């Protein structure tokens, strides 16, 4: 399959990920432009505090609101979520300070950690950080939303992505335990109230938890459905990047996330007059051969290193043509 065919697939979610600095944001931005220009309504989201989609488009999306990208034929929207600002909002809502961007602090609030078996969950799979929690919150929000045809997620480097992939399982188990505890507590309360004559008022917590669990499962199913979601892996032709991508593939497979594309970015062009360039080119060609054997069943897209940075609409459109 070509990337063009992938884009024609009517995907709800397109996740772009890989090692730090390999071109994830550039690929995500270029694919977003290309999809929007083909008439789809596209939202590109980044939870990277470094505000990289603004830098890539050379525009300002830092308001924390969905912003329409000007200068494109079609409907492209961008959203940069600032984990710190969102963390402050959550702090206000729960009346507790969140000092680091660590989601585990919310989960570890006094009282909650005592829940039966929860500490086992925390040990068996580290809870997500705030940025992954926010990325998944966006996946939940858009999983049932019909406004955007495609949501593109520009993910943070691999380590964060792996924690993002753990979230559905973590939440499913966490909410399951909360539900069990809640049911137990509310039965006990009903008994106490009926014994001592307290007034019975309707508690909606169980319904809320059940609805949250349902939403998590809907989003998880969409992420696992190859006709709805695809994870595009981006790498550069170096052995370090190859090894990291192999580990990423293992995790994607373990979580049943569909992924059939590898973009091999920043391949050195062949220039015999420059010894550095021809040496790099040789090394890259050798590594590309390895990539072809290591990722045999995948579609591999090779893109050259440009002689300048990929920034702004014009460069991004050119980059998207090379990709597609
Ligand atoms: N094919 C290419 N040729 C030349 N420059 C490139 C190419 N692809 C990406 N770049 C440049 O490399 C830099 C890193 O790219 P980008 O920000 O897309 O990577 P990233 O994987 O998103 O990084 P991070 O891990 O920091 O989020 C940028 O300056 C980008 O313009
Ligand atoms: Mg990036």
PDB file of C-alpha atoms in Angstrom, residues 5-151:
ATOM      1  CA  UNK A   5      -3.880   4.761  -0.301  1.00  0.00           C
ATOM      2  CA  UNK A   6      -3.602   4.889   3.475  1.00  0.00           C
ATOM      3  CA  UNK A   7      -4.854   8.481   3.455  1.00  0.00           C
ATOM      4  CA  UNK A   8      -7.765   7.478   1.207  1.00  0.00           C
ATOM      5  CA  UNK A   9      -8.833   4.909   3.790  1.00  0.00           C
ATOM      6  CA  UNK A  10     -11.218   7.194   5.702  1.00  0.00           C
ATOM      7  CA  UNK A  11      -9.317   6.840   8.982  1.00  0.00           C
ATOM      8  CA  UNK A  12     -10.624   8.358  12.180  1.00  0.00           C
ATOM      9  CA  UNK A  13      -7.249   8.363  13.950  1.00  0.00           C
ATOM     10  CA  UNK A  14      -3.770   8.655  12.546  1.00  0.00           C
ATOM     11  CA  UNK A  15      -1.037   8.438  15.156  1.00  0.00           C
ATOM     12  CA  UNK A  16       2.496   9.398  14.223  1.00  0.00           C
ATOM     13  CA  UNK A  17       5.327   8.269  16.477  1.00  0.00           C
ATOM     14  CA  UNK A  18       8.970   7.336  16.805  1.00  0.00           C
ATOM     15  CA  UNK A  19      12.255   8.267  18.422  1.00  0.00           C
ATOM     16  CA  UNK A  20      12.996  11.874  19.398  1.00  0.00           C
ATOM     17  CA  UNK A  21      13.898  14.251  16.578  1.00  0.00           C
ATOM     18  CA  UNK A  22      13.297  11.865  13.634  1.00  0.00           C
ATOM     19  CA  UNK A  23      10.590  13.987  11.970  1.00  0.00           C
ATOM     20  CA  UNK A  24       7.325  12.905  13.652  1.00  0.00           C
ATOM     21  CA  UNK A  25       5.901  16.432  13.794  1.00  0.00           C
ATOM     22  CA  UNK A  26       6.945  17.154  10.199  1.00  0.00           C
ATOM     23  CA  UNK A  27       5.291  13.928   8.954  1.00  0.00           C
ATOM     24  CA  UNK A  28       2.135  14.519  11.033  1.00  0.00           C
ATOM     25  CA  UNK A  29       1.844  18.125   9.786  1.00  0.00           C
ATOM     26  CA  UNK A  30       2.492  17.200   6.148  1.00  0.00           C
ATOM     27  CA  UNK A  31      -0.088  14.381   6.201  1.00  0.00           C
ATOM     28  CA  UNK A  32      -2.588  16.701   7.892  1.00  0.00           C
ATOM     29  CA  UNK A  33      -2.237  19.275   5.106  1.00  0.00           C
ATOM     30  CA  UNK A  34      -2.535  16.673   2.417  1.00  0.00           C
ATOM     31  CA  UNK A  35      -5.684  15.128   3.938  1.00  0.00           C
ATOM     32  CA  UNK A  36      -7.300  18.542   4.442  1.00  0.00           C
ATOM     33  CA  UNK A  37      -6.535  19.539   0.842  1.00  0.00           C
ATOM     34  CA  UNK A  38      -8.299  16.406  -0.312  1.00  0.00           C
ATOM     35  CA  UNK A  39     -11.468  17.632   1.336  1.00  0.00           C
ATOM     36  CA  UNK A  40     -11.402  15.968   4.732  1.00  0.00           C
ATOM     37  CA  UNK A  41     -11.961  17.913   7.916  1.00  0.00           C
ATOM     38  CA  UNK A  42      -8.792  17.321   9.889  1.00  0.00           C
ATOM     39  CA  UNK A  43      -7.638  18.106  13.404  1.00  0.00           C
ATOM     40  CA  UNK A  44      -3.962  17.800  14.288  1.00  0.00           C
ATOM     41  CA  UNK A  45      -3.220  17.569  18.001  1.00  0.00           C
ATOM     42  CA  UNK A  46       0.013  17.780  19.919  1.00  0.00           C
ATOM     43  CA  UNK A  47       0.471  17.500  23.670  1.00  0.00           C
ATOM     44  CA  UNK A  48       4.151  18.306  23.441  1.00  0.00           C
ATOM     45  CA  UNK A  49       4.922  21.193  25.844  1.00  0.00           C
ATOM     46  CA  UNK A  50       7.579  22.326  23.331  1.00  0.00           C
ATOM     47  CA  UNK A  51       4.741  23.521  21.043  1.00  0.00           C
ATOM     48  CA  UNK A  52       6.145  21.844  17.989  1.00  0.00           C
ATOM     49  CA  UNK A  53       3.197  22.027  15.579  1.00  0.00           C
ATOM     50  CA  UNK A  54       3.296  25.816  15.850  1.00  0.00           C
ATOM     51  CA  UNK A  55       6.996  25.674  14.954  1.00  0.00           C
ATOM     52  CA  UNK A  56       6.399  23.243  12.112  1.00  0.00           C
ATOM     53  CA  UNK A  57       3.607  25.307  10.526  1.00  0.00           C
ATOM     54  CA  UNK A  58       5.396  28.537  11.545  1.00  0.00           C
ATOM     55  CA  UNK A  59       2.117  29.689  13.062  1.00  0.00           C
ATOM     56  CA  UNK A  60       0.856  30.208  16.588  1.00  0.00           C
ATOM     57  CA  UNK A  61      -1.459  27.524  17.947  1.00  0.00           C
ATOM     58  CA  UNK A  62      -0.474  28.062  21.570  1.00  0.00           C
ATOM     59  CA  UNK A  63      -3.847  29.397  22.760  1.00  0.00           C
ATOM     60  CA  UNK A  64      -4.842  25.944  23.996  1.00  0.00           C
ATOM     61  CA  UNK A  65      -7.977  26.191  21.772  1.00  0.00           C
ATOM     62  CA  UNK A  66      -8.671  24.515  18.446  1.00  0.00           C
ATOM     63  CA  UNK A  67      -7.386  26.956  15.789  1.00  0.00           C
ATOM     64  CA  UNK A  68      -8.178  26.892  12.053  1.00  0.00           C
ATOM     65  CA  UNK A  69      -5.008  26.756   9.973  1.00  0.00           C
ATOM     66  CA  UNK A  70      -5.067  29.555   7.426  1.00  0.00           C
ATOM     67  CA  UNK A  71      -3.543  29.337   3.974  1.00  0.00           C
ATOM     68  CA  UNK A  72      -4.786  25.838   3.180  1.00  0.00           C
ATOM     69  CA  UNK A  73      -7.413  24.740   0.668  1.00  0.00           C
ATOM     70  CA  UNK A  74      -9.692  22.837   3.000  1.00  0.00           C
ATOM     71  CA  UNK A  75     -10.461  22.478   6.663  1.00  0.00           C
ATOM     72  CA  UNK A  76      -7.451  21.922   8.855  1.00  0.00           C
ATOM     73  CA  UNK A  77      -7.522  22.673  12.571  1.00  0.00           C
ATOM     74  CA  UNK A  78      -4.694  22.501  15.089  1.00  0.00           C
ATOM     75  CA  UNK A  79      -4.652  22.066  18.826  1.00  0.00           C
ATOM     76  CA  UNK A  80      -1.656  22.255  21.102  1.00  0.00           C
ATOM     77  CA  UNK A  81      -2.471  21.157  24.592  1.00  0.00           C
ATOM     78  CA  UNK A  82      -0.282  22.544  27.287  1.00  0.00           C
ATOM     79  CA  UNK A  83       0.003  19.829  29.958  1.00  0.00           C
ATOM     80  CA  UNK A  84       0.977  22.353  32.636  1.00  0.00           C
ATOM     81  CA  UNK A  85      -2.070  24.568  32.041  1.00  0.00           C
ATOM     82  CA  UNK A  86      -4.343  21.530  31.932  1.00  0.00           C
ATOM     83  CA  UNK A  87      -2.683  20.239  35.116  1.00  0.00           C
ATOM     84  CA  UNK A  88      -3.497  23.526  36.857  1.00  0.00           C
ATOM     85  CA  UNK A  89      -7.128  23.229  35.744  1.00  0.00           C
ATOM     86  CA  UNK A  90      -7.313  19.709  37.193  1.00  0.00           C
ATOM     87  CA  UNK A  91      -5.632  20.937  40.411  1.00  0.00           C
ATOM     88  CA  UNK A  92      -8.345  23.566  40.769  1.00  0.00           C
ATOM     89  CA  UNK A  93     -11.101  21.054  40.084  1.00  0.00           C
ATOM     90  CA  UNK A  94      -9.883  18.512  42.626  1.00  0.00           C
ATOM     91  CA  UNK A  95      -8.690  21.107  45.159  1.00  0.00           C
ATOM     92  CA  UNK A  96      -5.220  19.543  45.370  1.00  0.00           C
ATOM     93  CA  UNK A  97      -1.996  20.848  43.908  1.00  0.00           C
ATOM     94  CA  UNK A  98      -0.384  18.762  41.160  1.00  0.00           C
ATOM     95  CA  UNK A  99       3.244  19.683  41.474  1.00  0.00           C
ATOM     96  CA  UNK A 100       4.699  17.588  38.683  1.00  0.00           C
ATOM     97  CA  UNK A 101       3.097  16.618  35.425  1.00  0.00           C
ATOM     98  CA  UNK A 102       2.604  13.167  36.862  1.00  0.00           C
ATOM     99  CA  UNK A 103      -0.848  11.659  36.493  1.00  0.00           C
ATOM    100  CA  UNK A 104       0.034   9.111  39.186  1.00  0.00           C
ATOM    101  CA  UNK A 105      -0.259  11.887  41.762  1.00  0.00           C
ATOM    102  CA  UNK A 106      -3.960  12.145  41.024  1.00  0.00           C
ATOM    103  CA  UNK A 107      -4.357   8.403  41.117  1.00  0.00           C
ATOM    104  CA  UNK A 108      -2.212   8.322  44.264  1.00  0.00           C
ATOM    105  CA  UNK A 109      -4.271  10.882  46.186  1.00  0.00           C
ATOM    106  CA  UNK A 110      -4.903   9.947  49.814  1.00  0.00           C
ATOM    107  CA  UNK A 111      -7.774   7.537  50.065  1.00  0.00           C
ATOM    108  CA  UNK A 112      -7.677   6.366  46.473  1.00  0.00           C
ATOM    109  CA  UNK A 113      -4.474   4.331  46.763  1.00  0.00           C
ATOM    110  CA  UNK A 114      -6.010   2.302  49.541  1.00  0.00           C
ATOM    111  CA  UNK A 115      -8.517   0.855  47.142  1.00  0.00           C
ATOM    112  CA  UNK A 116      -8.228  -2.870  47.004  1.00  0.00           C
ATOM    113  CA  UNK A 117      -5.656  -4.069  44.485  1.00  0.00           C
ATOM    114  CA  UNK A 118      -4.959  -0.634  43.084  1.00  0.00           C
ATOM    115  CA  UNK A 119      -1.356  -0.618  44.246  1.00  0.00           C
ATOM    116  CA  UNK A 120      -0.869  -3.847  42.267  1.00  0.00           C
ATOM    117  CA  UNK A 121      -2.083  -2.043  39.136  1.00  0.00           C
ATOM    118  CA  UNK A 122       0.309   0.797  39.769  1.00  0.00           C
ATOM    119  CA  UNK A 123       3.237  -1.618  40.062  1.00  0.00           C
ATOM    120  CA  UNK A 124       2.349  -3.813  37.137  1.00  0.00           C
ATOM    121  CA  UNK A 125       1.923  -0.924  34.700  1.00  0.00           C
ATOM    122  CA  UNK A 126       3.262   2.517  35.540  1.00  0.00           C
ATOM    123  CA  UNK A 127       0.399   5.018  35.374  1.00  0.00           C
ATOM    124  CA  UNK A 128       0.545   7.545  32.557  1.00  0.00           C
ATOM    125  CA  UNK A 129       2.087  10.996  32.856  1.00  0.00           C
ATOM    126  CA  UNK A 130      -0.108  14.046  32.451  1.00  0.00           C
ATOM    127  CA  UNK A 131       0.714  14.505  28.753  1.00  0.00           C
ATOM    128  CA  UNK A 132      -0.246  10.930  27.854  1.00  0.00           C
ATOM    129  CA  UNK A 133      -3.369  11.187  30.001  1.00  0.00           C
ATOM    130  CA  UNK A 134      -4.322  14.329  28.071  1.00  0.00           C
ATOM    131  CA  UNK A 135      -3.611  12.686  24.714  1.00  0.00           C
ATOM    132  CA  UNK A 136      -5.879   9.799  25.624  1.00  0.00           C
ATOM    133  CA  UNK A 137      -8.526  12.203  26.941  1.00  0.00           C
ATOM    134  CA  UNK A 138      -8.534  13.724  23.451  1.00  0.00           C
ATOM    135  CA  UNK A 139      -8.844  10.294  21.842  1.00  0.00           C
ATOM    136  CA  UNK A 140     -11.833   9.650  24.137  1.00  0.00           C
ATOM    137  CA  UNK A 141     -13.346  13.014  23.264  1.00  0.00           C
ATOM    138  CA  UNK A 142     -13.066  12.526  19.506  1.00  0.00           C
ATOM    139  CA  UNK A 143     -13.782   8.782  19.362  1.00  0.00           C
ATOM    140  CA  UNK A 144     -17.513   9.511  19.304  1.00  0.00           C
ATOM    141  CA  UNK A 145     -17.346  12.965  17.743  1.00  0.00           C
ATOM    142  CA  UNK A 146     -18.401  13.199  14.112  1.00  0.00           C
ATOM    143  CA  UNK A 147     -17.205  16.758  13.419  1.00  0.00           C
ATOM    144  CA  UNK A 148     -13.652  15.884  12.372  1.00  0.00           C
ATOM    145  CA  UNK A 149     -13.186  13.235   9.708  1.00  0.00           C
ATOM    146  CA  UNK A 150      -9.654  12.494  10.850  1.00  0.00           C
ATOM    147  CA  UNK A 151      -7.748  13.308  14.027  1.00  0.00           C
TER     148      UNK A 151
END
